[in-house]
XYZ file of C-alpha atoms in Angstrom:
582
model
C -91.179 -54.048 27.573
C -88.320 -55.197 28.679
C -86.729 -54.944 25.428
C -87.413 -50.747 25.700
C -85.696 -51.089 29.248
C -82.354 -52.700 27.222
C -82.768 -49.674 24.891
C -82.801 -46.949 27.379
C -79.661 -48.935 29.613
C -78.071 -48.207 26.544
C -78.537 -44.122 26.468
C -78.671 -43.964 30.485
C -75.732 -46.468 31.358
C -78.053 -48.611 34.254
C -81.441 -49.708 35.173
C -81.491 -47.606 38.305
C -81.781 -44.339 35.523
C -85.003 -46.535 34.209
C -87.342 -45.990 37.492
C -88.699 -42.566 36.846
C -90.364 -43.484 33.041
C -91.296 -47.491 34.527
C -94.745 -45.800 35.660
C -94.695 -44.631 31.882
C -93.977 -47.743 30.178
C -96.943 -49.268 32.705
C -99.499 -46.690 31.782
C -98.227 -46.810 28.052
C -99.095 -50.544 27.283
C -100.300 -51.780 24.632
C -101.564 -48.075 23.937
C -101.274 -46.200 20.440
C -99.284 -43.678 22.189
C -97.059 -46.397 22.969
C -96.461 -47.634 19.399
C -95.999 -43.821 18.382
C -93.118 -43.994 21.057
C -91.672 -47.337 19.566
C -91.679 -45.830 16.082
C -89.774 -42.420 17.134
C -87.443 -44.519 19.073
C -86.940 -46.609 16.211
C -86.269 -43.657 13.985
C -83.436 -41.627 16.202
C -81.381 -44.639 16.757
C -79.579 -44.304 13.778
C -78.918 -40.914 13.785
C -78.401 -41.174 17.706
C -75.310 -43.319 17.099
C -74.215 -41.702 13.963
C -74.301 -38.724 15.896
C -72.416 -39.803 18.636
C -68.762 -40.812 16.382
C -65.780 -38.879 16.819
C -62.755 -38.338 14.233
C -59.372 -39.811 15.833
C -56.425 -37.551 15.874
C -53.154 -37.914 16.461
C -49.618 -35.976 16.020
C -46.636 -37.898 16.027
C -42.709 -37.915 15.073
C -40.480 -40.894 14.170
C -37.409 -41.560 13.380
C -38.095 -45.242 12.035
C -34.545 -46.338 13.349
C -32.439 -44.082 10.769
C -30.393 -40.591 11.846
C -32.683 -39.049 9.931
C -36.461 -39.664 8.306
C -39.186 -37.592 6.278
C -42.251 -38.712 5.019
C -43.445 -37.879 1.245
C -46.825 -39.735 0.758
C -49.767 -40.859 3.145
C -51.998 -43.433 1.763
C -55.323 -43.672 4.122
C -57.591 -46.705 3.650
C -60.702 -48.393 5.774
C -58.337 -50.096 8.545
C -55.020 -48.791 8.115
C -52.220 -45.599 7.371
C -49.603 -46.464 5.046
C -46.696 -43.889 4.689
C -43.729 -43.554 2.213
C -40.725 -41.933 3.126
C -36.834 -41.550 3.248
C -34.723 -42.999 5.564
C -31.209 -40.883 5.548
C -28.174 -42.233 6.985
C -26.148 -39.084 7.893
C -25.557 -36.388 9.601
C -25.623 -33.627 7.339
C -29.081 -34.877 6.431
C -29.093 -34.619 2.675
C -28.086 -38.349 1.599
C -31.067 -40.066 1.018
C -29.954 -43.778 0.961
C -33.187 -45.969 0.917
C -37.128 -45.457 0.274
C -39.606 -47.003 2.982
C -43.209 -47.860 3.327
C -44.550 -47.970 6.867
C -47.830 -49.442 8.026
C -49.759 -47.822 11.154
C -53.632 -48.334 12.695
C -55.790 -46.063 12.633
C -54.101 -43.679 15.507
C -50.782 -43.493 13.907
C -49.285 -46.331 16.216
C -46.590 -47.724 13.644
C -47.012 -51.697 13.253
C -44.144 -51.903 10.380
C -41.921 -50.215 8.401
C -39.866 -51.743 5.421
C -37.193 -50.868 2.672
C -38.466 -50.966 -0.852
C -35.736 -53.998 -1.765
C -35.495 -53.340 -5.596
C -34.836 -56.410 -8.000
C -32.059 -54.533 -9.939
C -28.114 -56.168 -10.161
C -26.357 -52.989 -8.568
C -25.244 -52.151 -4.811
C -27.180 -50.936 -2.291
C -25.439 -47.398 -2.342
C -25.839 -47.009 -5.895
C -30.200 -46.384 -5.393
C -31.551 -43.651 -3.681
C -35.119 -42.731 -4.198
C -36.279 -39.198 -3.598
C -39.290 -37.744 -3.286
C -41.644 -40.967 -4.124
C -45.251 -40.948 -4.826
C -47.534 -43.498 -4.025
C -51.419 -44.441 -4.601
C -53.689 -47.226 -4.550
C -54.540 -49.745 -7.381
C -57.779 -51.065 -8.079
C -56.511 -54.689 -7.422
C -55.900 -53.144 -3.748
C -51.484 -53.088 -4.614
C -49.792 -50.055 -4.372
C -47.945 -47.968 -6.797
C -45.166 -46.051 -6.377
C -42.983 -43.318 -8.914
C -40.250 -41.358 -7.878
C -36.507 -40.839 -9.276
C -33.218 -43.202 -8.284
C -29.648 -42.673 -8.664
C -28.792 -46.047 -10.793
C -25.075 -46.266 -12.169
C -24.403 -42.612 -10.963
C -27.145 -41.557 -13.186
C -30.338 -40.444 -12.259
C -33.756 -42.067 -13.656
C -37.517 -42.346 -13.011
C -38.750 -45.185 -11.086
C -42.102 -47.102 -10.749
C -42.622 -49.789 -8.312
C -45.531 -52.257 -7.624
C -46.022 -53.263 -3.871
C -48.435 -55.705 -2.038
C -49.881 -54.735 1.330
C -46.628 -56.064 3.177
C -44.117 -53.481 1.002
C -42.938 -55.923 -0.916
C -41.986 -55.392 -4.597
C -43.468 -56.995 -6.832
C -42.472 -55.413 -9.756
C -40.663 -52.372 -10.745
C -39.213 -50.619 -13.893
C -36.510 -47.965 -14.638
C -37.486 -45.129 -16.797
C -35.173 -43.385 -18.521
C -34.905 -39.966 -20.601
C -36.593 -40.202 -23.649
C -34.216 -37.382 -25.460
C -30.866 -39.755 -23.873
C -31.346 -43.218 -22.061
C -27.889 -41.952 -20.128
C -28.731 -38.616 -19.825
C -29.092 -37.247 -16.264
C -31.780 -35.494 -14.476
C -35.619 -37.109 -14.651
C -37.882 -36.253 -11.767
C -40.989 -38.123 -11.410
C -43.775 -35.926 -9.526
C -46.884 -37.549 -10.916
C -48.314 -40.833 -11.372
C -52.826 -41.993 -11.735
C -53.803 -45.324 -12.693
C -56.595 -45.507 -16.164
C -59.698 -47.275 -15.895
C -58.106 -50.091 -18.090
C -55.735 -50.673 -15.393
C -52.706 -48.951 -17.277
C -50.394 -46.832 -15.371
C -49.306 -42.867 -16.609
C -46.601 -41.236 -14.949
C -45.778 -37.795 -15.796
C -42.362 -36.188 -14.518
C -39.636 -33.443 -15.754
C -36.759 -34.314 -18.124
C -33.560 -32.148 -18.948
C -33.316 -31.155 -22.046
C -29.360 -32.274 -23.714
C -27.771 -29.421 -24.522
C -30.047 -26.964 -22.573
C -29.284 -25.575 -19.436
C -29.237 -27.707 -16.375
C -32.977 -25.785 -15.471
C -33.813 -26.016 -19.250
C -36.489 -28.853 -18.404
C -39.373 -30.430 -20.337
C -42.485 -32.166 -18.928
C -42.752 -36.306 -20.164
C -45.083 -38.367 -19.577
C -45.418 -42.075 -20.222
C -47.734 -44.729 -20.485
C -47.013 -48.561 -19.118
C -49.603 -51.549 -19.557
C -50.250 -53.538 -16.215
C -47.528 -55.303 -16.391
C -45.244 -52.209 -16.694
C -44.415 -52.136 -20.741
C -44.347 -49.219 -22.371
C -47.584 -47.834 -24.871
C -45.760 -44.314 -24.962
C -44.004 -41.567 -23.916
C -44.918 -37.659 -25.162
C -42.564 -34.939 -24.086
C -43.834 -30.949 -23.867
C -41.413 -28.448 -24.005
C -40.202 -24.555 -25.779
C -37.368 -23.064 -27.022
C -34.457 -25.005 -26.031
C -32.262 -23.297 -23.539
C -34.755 -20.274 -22.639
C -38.126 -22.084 -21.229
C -38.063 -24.591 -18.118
C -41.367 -26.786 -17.996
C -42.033 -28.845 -14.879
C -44.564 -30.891 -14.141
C -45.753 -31.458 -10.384
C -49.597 -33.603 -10.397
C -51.434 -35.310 -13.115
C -55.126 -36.363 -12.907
C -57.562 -38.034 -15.306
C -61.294 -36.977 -16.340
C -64.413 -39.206 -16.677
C -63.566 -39.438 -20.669
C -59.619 -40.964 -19.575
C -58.309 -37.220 -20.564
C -54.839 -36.715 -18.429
C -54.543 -33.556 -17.355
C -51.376 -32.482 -15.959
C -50.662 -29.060 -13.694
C -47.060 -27.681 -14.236
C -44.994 -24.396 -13.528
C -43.566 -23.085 -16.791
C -40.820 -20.107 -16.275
C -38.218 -17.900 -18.418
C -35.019 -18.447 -17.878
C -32.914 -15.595 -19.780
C -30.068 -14.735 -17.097
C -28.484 -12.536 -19.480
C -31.397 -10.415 -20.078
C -32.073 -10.387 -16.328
C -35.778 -11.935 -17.606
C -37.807 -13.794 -15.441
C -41.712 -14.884 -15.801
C -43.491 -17.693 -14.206
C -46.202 -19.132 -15.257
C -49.087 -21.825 -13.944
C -49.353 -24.374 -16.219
C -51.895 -26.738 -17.441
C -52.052 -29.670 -20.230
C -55.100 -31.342 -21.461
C -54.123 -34.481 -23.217
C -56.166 -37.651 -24.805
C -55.701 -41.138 -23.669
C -52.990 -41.817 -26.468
C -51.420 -38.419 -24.932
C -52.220 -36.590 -27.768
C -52.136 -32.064 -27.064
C -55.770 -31.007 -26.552
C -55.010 -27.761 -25.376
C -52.275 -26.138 -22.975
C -53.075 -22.797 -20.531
C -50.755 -20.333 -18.900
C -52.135 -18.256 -16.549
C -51.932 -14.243 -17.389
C -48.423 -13.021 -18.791
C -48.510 -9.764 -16.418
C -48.367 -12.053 -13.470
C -46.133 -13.956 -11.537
C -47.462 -17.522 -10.485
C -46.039 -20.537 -8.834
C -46.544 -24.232 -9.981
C -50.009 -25.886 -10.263
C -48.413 -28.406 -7.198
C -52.007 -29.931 -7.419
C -55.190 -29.610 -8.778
C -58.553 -31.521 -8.650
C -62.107 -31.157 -11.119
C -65.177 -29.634 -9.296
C -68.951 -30.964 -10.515
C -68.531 -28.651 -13.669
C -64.974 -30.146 -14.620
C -63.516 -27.018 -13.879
C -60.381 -27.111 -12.115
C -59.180 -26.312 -8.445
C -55.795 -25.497 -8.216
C -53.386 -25.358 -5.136
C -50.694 -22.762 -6.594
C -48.927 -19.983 -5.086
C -48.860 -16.043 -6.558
C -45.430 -14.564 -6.931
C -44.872 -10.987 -5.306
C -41.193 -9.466 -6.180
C -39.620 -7.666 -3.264
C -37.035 -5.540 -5.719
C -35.013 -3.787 -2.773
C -33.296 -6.866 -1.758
C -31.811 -7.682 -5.202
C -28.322 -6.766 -5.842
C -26.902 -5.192 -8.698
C -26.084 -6.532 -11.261
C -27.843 -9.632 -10.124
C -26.856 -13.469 -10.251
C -28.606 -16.189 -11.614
C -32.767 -14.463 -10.048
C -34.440 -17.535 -8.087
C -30.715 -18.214 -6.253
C -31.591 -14.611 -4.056
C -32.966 -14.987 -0.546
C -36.026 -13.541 -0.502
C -36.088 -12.047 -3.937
C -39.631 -14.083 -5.107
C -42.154 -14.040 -2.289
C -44.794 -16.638 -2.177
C -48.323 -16.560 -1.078
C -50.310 -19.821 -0.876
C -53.248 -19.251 -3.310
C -55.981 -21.229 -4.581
C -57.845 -20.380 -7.642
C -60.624 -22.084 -9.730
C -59.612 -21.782 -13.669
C -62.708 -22.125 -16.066
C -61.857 -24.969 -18.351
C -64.098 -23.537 -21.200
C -62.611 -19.582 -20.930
C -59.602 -20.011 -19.485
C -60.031 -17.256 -17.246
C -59.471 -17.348 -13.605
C -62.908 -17.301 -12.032
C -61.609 -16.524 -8.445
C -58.831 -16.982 -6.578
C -58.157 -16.777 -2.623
C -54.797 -16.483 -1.016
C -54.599 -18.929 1.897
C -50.969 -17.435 3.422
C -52.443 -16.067 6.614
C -50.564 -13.114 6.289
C -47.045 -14.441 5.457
C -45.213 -14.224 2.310
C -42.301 -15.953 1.756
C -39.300 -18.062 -0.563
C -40.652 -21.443 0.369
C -43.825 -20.803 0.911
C -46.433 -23.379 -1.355
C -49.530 -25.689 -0.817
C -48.777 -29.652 -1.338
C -52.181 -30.763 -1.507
C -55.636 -29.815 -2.160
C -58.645 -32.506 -2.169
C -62.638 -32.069 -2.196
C -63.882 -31.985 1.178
C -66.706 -35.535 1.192
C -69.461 -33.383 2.146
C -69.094 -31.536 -1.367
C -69.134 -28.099 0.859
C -65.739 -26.986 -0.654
C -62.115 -28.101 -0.667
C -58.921 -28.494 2.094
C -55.252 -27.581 1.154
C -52.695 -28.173 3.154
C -49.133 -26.281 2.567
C -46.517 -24.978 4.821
C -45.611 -20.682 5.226
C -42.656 -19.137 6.126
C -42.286 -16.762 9.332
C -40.127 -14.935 11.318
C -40.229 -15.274 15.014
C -38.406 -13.453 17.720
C -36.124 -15.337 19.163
C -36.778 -13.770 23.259
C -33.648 -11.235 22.846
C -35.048 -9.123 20.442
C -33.611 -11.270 17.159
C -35.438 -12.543 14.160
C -35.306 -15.764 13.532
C -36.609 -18.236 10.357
C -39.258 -20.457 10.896
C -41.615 -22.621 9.106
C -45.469 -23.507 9.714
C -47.619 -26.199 8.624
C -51.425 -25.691 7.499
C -54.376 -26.824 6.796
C -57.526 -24.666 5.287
C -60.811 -24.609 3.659
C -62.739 -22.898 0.774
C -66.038 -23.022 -0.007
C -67.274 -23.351 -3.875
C -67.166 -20.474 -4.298
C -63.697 -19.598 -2.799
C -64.516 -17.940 0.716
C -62.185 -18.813 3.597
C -64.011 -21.408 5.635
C -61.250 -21.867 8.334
C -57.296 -21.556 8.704
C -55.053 -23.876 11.122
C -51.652 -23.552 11.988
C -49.965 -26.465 13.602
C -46.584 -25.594 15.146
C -44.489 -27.315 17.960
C -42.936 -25.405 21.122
C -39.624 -23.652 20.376
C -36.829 -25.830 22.022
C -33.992 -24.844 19.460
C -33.178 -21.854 17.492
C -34.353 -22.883 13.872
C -36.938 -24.936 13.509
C -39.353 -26.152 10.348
C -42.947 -28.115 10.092
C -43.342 -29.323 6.566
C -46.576 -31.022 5.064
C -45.817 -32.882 2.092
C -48.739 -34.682 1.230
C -52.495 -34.984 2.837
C -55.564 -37.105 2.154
C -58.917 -37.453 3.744
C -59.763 -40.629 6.086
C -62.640 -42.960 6.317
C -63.515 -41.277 9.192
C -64.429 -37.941 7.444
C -60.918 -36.058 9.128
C -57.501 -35.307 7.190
C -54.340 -37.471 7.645
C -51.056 -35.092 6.920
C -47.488 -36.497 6.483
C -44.118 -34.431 6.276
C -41.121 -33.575 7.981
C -40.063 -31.839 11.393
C -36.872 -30.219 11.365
C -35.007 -29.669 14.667
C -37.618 -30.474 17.104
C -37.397 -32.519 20.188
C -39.674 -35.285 20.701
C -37.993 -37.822 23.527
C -34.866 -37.399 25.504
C -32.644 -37.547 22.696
C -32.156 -34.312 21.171
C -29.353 -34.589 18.221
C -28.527 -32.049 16.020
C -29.540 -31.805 12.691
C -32.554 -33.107 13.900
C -34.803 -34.206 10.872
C -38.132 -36.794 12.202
C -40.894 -38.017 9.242
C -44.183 -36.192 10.897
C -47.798 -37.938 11.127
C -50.304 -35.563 11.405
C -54.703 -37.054 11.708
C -57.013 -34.091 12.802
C -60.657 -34.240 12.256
C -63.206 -32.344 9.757
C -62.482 -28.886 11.015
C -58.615 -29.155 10.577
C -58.623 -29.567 14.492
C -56.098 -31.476 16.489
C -57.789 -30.743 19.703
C -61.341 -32.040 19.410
C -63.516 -29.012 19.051
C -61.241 -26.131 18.486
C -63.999 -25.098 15.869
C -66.223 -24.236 19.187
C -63.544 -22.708 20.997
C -65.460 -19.670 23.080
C -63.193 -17.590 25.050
C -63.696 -17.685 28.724
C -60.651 -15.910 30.127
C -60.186 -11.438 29.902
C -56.481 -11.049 29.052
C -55.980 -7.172 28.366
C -56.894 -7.093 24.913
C -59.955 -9.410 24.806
C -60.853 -12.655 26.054
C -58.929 -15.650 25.627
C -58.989 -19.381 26.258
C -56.319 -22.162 26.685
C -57.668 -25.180 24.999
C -55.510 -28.337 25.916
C -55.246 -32.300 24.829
C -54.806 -34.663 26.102
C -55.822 -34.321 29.698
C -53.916 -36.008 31.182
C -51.013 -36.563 29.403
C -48.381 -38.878 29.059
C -45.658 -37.829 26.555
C -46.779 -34.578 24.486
C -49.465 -32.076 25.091
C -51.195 -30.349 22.402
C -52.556 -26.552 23.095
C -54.826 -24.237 21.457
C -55.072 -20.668 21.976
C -57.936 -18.800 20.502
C -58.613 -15.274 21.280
C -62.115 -13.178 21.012
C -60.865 -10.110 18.999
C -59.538 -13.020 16.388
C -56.412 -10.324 16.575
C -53.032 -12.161 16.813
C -51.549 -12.053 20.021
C -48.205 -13.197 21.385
C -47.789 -14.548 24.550
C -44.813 -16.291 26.678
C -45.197 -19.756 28.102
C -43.953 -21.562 30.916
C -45.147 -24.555 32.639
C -45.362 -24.381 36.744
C -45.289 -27.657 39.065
C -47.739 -27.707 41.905
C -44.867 -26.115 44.131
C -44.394 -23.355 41.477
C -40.929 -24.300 40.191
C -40.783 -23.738 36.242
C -39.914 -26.838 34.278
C -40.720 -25.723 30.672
C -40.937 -22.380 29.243
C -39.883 -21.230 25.301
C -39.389 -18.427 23.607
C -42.795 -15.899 22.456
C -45.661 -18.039 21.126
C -48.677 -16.460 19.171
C -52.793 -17.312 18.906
C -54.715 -19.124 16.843
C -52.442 -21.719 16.316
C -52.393 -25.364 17.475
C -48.541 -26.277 19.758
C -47.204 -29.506 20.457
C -45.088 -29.842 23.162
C -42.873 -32.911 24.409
C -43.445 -33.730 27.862
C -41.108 -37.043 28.266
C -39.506 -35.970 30.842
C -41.598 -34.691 33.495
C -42.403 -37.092 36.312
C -46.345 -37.485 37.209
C -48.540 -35.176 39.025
C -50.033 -31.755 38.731
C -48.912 -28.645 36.474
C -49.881 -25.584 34.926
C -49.398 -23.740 31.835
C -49.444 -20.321 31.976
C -49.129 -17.587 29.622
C -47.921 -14.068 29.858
C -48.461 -10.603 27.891
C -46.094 -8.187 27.480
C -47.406 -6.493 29.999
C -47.683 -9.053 32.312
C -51.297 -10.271 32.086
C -51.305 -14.040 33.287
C -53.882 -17.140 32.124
C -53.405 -20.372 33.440
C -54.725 -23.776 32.715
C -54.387 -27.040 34.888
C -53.054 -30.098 33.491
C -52.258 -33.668 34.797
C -49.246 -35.622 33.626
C -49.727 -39.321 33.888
C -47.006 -42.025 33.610
């Protein structure tokens, strides 16, 4: 028995919570009744503790010791995060001048963060890698494409690196049309079951345009040689193909999802076009879509198979707004505001070709910028999570319109109905601020790690401008930063319906995330100070709305009590308590 007595400590926390069932266990001896209970017992245990896990989150910014830092790839494996970014040396904030990889636990705490050293004769200054993509071999190495400025001309790059960033092999790819000619951007890259790498990227066509591009792709043994290289491309001077993800079926068909668009600026003629390739394992054409001519369509910047082999893809639809072009018009994409965005995902029968559904995941907001990065099947097999970034305008507190940017994260079911939306968004402390999401993947745990970049946002006591930190994002299964924000109930009657103020942690040390859901599930905006206990105000930012998830830096604030408080327009208060612990 008094093995069932260690059992119960277990669920109660001390013997003294055992003394109203010890009568029980005496009756119960050696009873039938008594195995029964053994049995049921022995049965809930697992679920009991499987039950009782929680998803880690985090939501942190870094500089990783340069001026300025953004992250491109996350990489999320059974005991550690790794990262790749871009370290950038000035103040402008547009030199890239080296590529990292950084190492964290499991709660984003950063335990390294190293250069890629590359074993090529030329300075330093000479290499900068942009926009590098990473994933994991099956011999548990890394792999890593992106582009590199080598000899003042750009080229494709793929790296090998062991679990400490160090290179252990790497290869320059050049143009296949001109070994010196300029302009190769490496998006994708997938490793074959034989262990043979494909990258796939977008070349420049000599004597095109400068956005008269073609999509490559290329084909390296394990020890980086070169099988082949097949390029895709129209009508020199008058079609731009790009290529953003590339993926690989059960059979070792590559498929690759693209953007394909008209470029006539003389005849003022602009399409765009999803596109998708279907190629064999020697990269020979299988078949090639385009989604519908009388539509306007972003790239395919990812795409995934469901259980049929149909494809997912994270795209964007085009609208035009016409009554902000000028006449007669430059060069079309180059106007503010003239193509509109709206983060879309659609499923595309791989047998018709036709569109089966497709749901726009913008919340509301179109805009030039707006796209999804990343899309991925959620483990349960209950639908998929894209994450992407929308553009807004916010009031500024004087009546102005600012720009801003949000990041997202949502889910679809199979059959393409909205499962959830979340917005994650820091507390205005400047003017113009941005929250991009570059790449996402799901985590051991079952929750979504997000990397990026936070533009203009103060996160310690240093607050520089040009501000431009690599974000790390973990929330869990339901896209929620604050544990449980999918159970949010509102509590609180502010004016329009009821409301609730959903904070974490509690207490705090540095920053404070906040959730604001409201009944009605109408948008609401509110503004937001924080009170001490003596009711001085020591934080307070310009109009905030619902439904979305802030982050605000507390660094400063000394220990003890405070309260943040939001107001309506009309001057309807909540308030929720908070402790600040140093």
């Amino acid at each position: 028995m008094s093995g069932f007595k260690q059992i119960f400590k277990l669920y109660l926390g001390n013997t003294e919570n055992l003394k109203p069932i010890n009568m029980y266990f005496k009756l119960l001896q050696d009873s039938y009744f008594l195995r029964l209970v053994k049995l049921f017992i022995i049965s809930i245990l697992p679920v009991s503790f499987n039950l009782s896990q929680t998803t880690t989150t985090f939501n942190k910014r870094d500089d990783f010791g340069a001026l300025n830092t953004q992250l491109t790839n996350v990489t999320s494996l059974a005991e550690a995060i790794y990262f790749t970014g871009l370290r950038i040396d000035t103040f402008d904030g547009h030199a890239y001048t080296s590529t990292f990889i950084a190492k964290s636990d499991l709660y984003g705490n950063i335990q390294f963060s190293k250069n890629l050293e590359l074993p090529f004769p030329a300075p330093p200054y000479n290499i900068r890698i942009w926009s590098p993509v990473s994933i994991v071999s099956s011999d548990n190495t890394m792999l890593q494409c992106g582009n590199v400025v080598f000899d003042g001309w750009y080229r494709g790059l793929l790296t090998r690196t062991n679990s400490n960033a160090e290179v252990i092999k790497a290869v320059l790819i050049s143009n296949p049309f001109e070994p010196s000619f300029e302009d190769i951007a490496l998006r994708g890259i997938l490793e074959m079951d034989s262990g043979d790498i494909v990258v796939s990227g977008t070349i420049t066509h000599p004597g095109g345009f400068s956005f008269d591009g073609d999509i490559a792709v290329w084909r390296f043994d394990k020890e980086f040689n070169l099988k082949w290289v097949r390029v895709f491309g129209d009508e020199l001077g008058v079609i731009h193909d790009g290529s953003y993800k590339i993926i690989k079926d059960k059979d070792q068909n590559i498929y690759i999802g693209g953007w394909k668009f008209s470029v006539y600026p003389e005849r003022y003629d602009f399409k765009n076009y999803i596109k998708v390739l279907k190629l064999d394992s020697l990269g020979n054409k299988l078949w090639e879509y385009h989604s519908p001519e009388n539509e306007k369509w972003g790239p395919a910047y990812d795409l995934l198979f469901d259980k049929d082999e149909n494809l997912i893809i994270a795209t964007a639809k085009i609208y035009e707004k016409k009554d902000s072009l000028p006449q007669p018009p430059p060069v079309r994409w180059v106007i503010t505001g003239t193509n509109l965005y709206y983060p879309t995902i659609v499923k595309l029968n791989t047998k018709t070709f036709e569109m089966e559904w497709e749901r726009p995941m913008g919340n509301g907001f179109y805009g030039p910028e707006n796209n999804l990065s990343r899309i991925v099947a959620d483990p349960k097999g209950d639908g998929y999570v894209a994450s992407g970034f929308f553009d807004v305008n916010r009031n500024d507190g004087r009546g102005a319109e600012i720009p801003d940017q949000r990041a997202f994260l949502c889910k679809v079911s199979p059959e393409g109905d909205s499962l959830w939306f979340r917005v994650y968004d820091a507390v205005p402390e400047v003017v113009e601020k941005r929250n991009d999401v570059e790449d996402m993947e799901i985590s051991p745990d079952g929750g979504y790690v997000m990397c990026g970049v936070a533009f203009g946002i103060k996160i310690d006591d240093v607050n520089r401008p040009n501000d431009i930190r690599a974000w790390m994002l973990k929330v869990d299964e339901y896209g929620c930063l604050i544990p449980g924000c999918q159970l949010t109930s509102a509590s609180t009657n502010l004016e329009a319906g009821l409301v609730k103020i959903s904070t974490y942690p509690n207490p705090v040390s540095d920053v404070l995330h906040f959730y604001i859901s409201s009944e009605n599930q109408k948008t609401e905006t509110y503004t937001m100070e924080v009170l001490s206990q003596t009711g001085t105000v020591v934080r307070n930012s310009i109009p905030i709305m619902s439904d979305i998830t802030y982050s605000m830096s507390l660094f400063d604030l000394p220990a003890g009590i405070y309260f943040l408080q939001l107001r309506t327009e009309r001057g309807a208060v909540i308030t929720e308590r908070f402790v600040v612990a140093k």
